[in-house]
Structures are given as structure tokens and as C-alpha cells.
Steps between C-alpha positions, in 0.01 A plus 500: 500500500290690270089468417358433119263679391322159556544544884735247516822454692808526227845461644705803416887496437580538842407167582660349227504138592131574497470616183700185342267284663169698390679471159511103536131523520475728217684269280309134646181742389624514146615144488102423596418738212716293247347203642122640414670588198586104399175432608316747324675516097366184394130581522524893456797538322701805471145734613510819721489334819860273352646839358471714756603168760808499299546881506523488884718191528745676257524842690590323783741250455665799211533776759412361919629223463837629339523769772450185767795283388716836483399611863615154595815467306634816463425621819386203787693212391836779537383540853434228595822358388682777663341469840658159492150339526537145574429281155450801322763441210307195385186578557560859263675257227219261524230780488658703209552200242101397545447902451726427197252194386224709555615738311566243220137340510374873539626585123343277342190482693507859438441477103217282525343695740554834287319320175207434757507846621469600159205255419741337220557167723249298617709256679763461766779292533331285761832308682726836499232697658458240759918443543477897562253491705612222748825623463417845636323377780713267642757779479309727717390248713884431569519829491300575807605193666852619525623826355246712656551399814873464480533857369243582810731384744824604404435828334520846708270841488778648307535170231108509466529933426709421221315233342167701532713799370592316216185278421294855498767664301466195245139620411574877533260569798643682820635310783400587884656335738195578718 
């Protein structure tokens, strides 16, 4: 566990189930900030507090939230599956073809939200932000509910070391074991 510069608590890599699960927060923080976002186009339009709403949502979702869906299916759903976790074959195929619809509703989303950014758009395509929206958080509800702590229970010091190792490695920062 590391400290911001903010003083709070951060998970580091080697607690990595941690730092999925902080990143589930991160990403129900941007859905809220696409939801403000809804809210706030039709009377403001595409103004500096819209641009630089839709500057944040798009760093995330085009860089964190890639790096999330890789640590999970290049590197946890593998494990899990090879530790033989009960359930865990349909629970990865079920969890990788909603990252696969997310991914989907994410590129289009993603041009609106880059004619916003760049004051160009004043509008948002209401019902596919909301479909992204709801569909990311009832994946990482589900998420939490059962992949979490099935990879919690059946994973081992040494399984959780090399999905730290390679979760850190995936964003180029050094990886202590502690």
C-alpha cells in the first residue's frame, strides 16, 4: 500500500486484488462524471466545465481502463483458470464478452465525447451513454460479487506476485513485492 500525495491510502501492486477493486471505483467515478455530463450539455453545452468533463472521462476509459481489462484477461482470468478455480471457465467467458461490449459501446461513445472535448459538439448521444454506463456498472458490481472474491480464495502468495508483477509492469512502474 502506498500514500498520495493527497494522504490517502492507494493500493500498490502487491495487493493486486486491491488495486482491481480501487480501479472499480475509479471507473463507477467516471460513469458518475458521464452522468453529470448528460445532465449538464443541454443547458451549458459543450463549455469548459463539459470539455474538460469529457477530457477526463476519455483518459480514463483510453488508457486505465484498457490496462484493467488486460490485468484481468491476460493475466487473472489465466490464473484463475489454471488454479482450477471452481466456475471459473464461465465466469472468465462471461466477463470477457461484456469487456468486449464495452469495448464496442466505448468506440463510439468515444467520438462524441472527443467533439465535446474539443468544444465542436454540444450534445451527447443520450441512450448510448446511459447503455455504457449501466452496462459498466453492473459489470463491476458482478464483478465484485464474484470474481474478486473467487480469485481471493483460490489464488496463492506466489499467483498474486505474478499478477502484481505483471499489472505494475503493464504501466512501466517497479514492482515490490514488499
Amino acid at each position: 500500500m502506498t500514500v498520495s500525495l493527497l494522504g490517502a491510502a492507494a493500493p500498490g501492486f502487491d495487493a493486486p486484488l486491491d488495486v482491481l477493486e480501487a480501479c472499480h471505483g475509479r471507473i463507477a467515478r467516471q460513469c458518475d462524471t458521464l452522468e453529470k455530463l448528460l445532465d449538464h450539455l443541454p443547458a451549458h453545452g459543450a463549455d469548459a466545465q463539459a470539455q474538460q468533463a469529457a477530457r477526463a472521462v476519455l483518459a480514463y476509459f483510453d488508457t486505465a481502463a484498457v490496462h484493467h481489462h488486460d490485468d484481468e484477461e491476460r493475466n487473472l482470468f489465466p490464473l484463475l483458470e489454471a488454479a482450477n478455480a471452481p466456475g471459473a471457465c464461465d465466469l472468465v467467458e462471461t466477463l470477457t464478452l461484456e469487456h468486449d461490449q464495452q469495448a464496442l459501446l466505448w468506440r463510439r461513445l468515444r467520438i462524441e465525447l472527443q467533439g465535446i472535448a474539443a468544444g465542436a459538439s454540444p450534445a451527447l448521444d443520450a441512450a448510448l451513454a446511459r447503455r455504457f454506463v449501466a452496462l459498466n456498472r453492473t459489470h463491476l458490481e458482478f464483478e465484485n460479487a464474484h470474481l474478486l472474491p473467487l480469485a481471493r480464495r483460490t489464488l496463492d502468495a506466489a499467483a498474486l506476485v505474478r499478477l502484481g508483477r505483471a499489472m505494475a509492469a503493464r504501466r512501466g512502474v517497479p514492482f515490490d513485492p514488499a
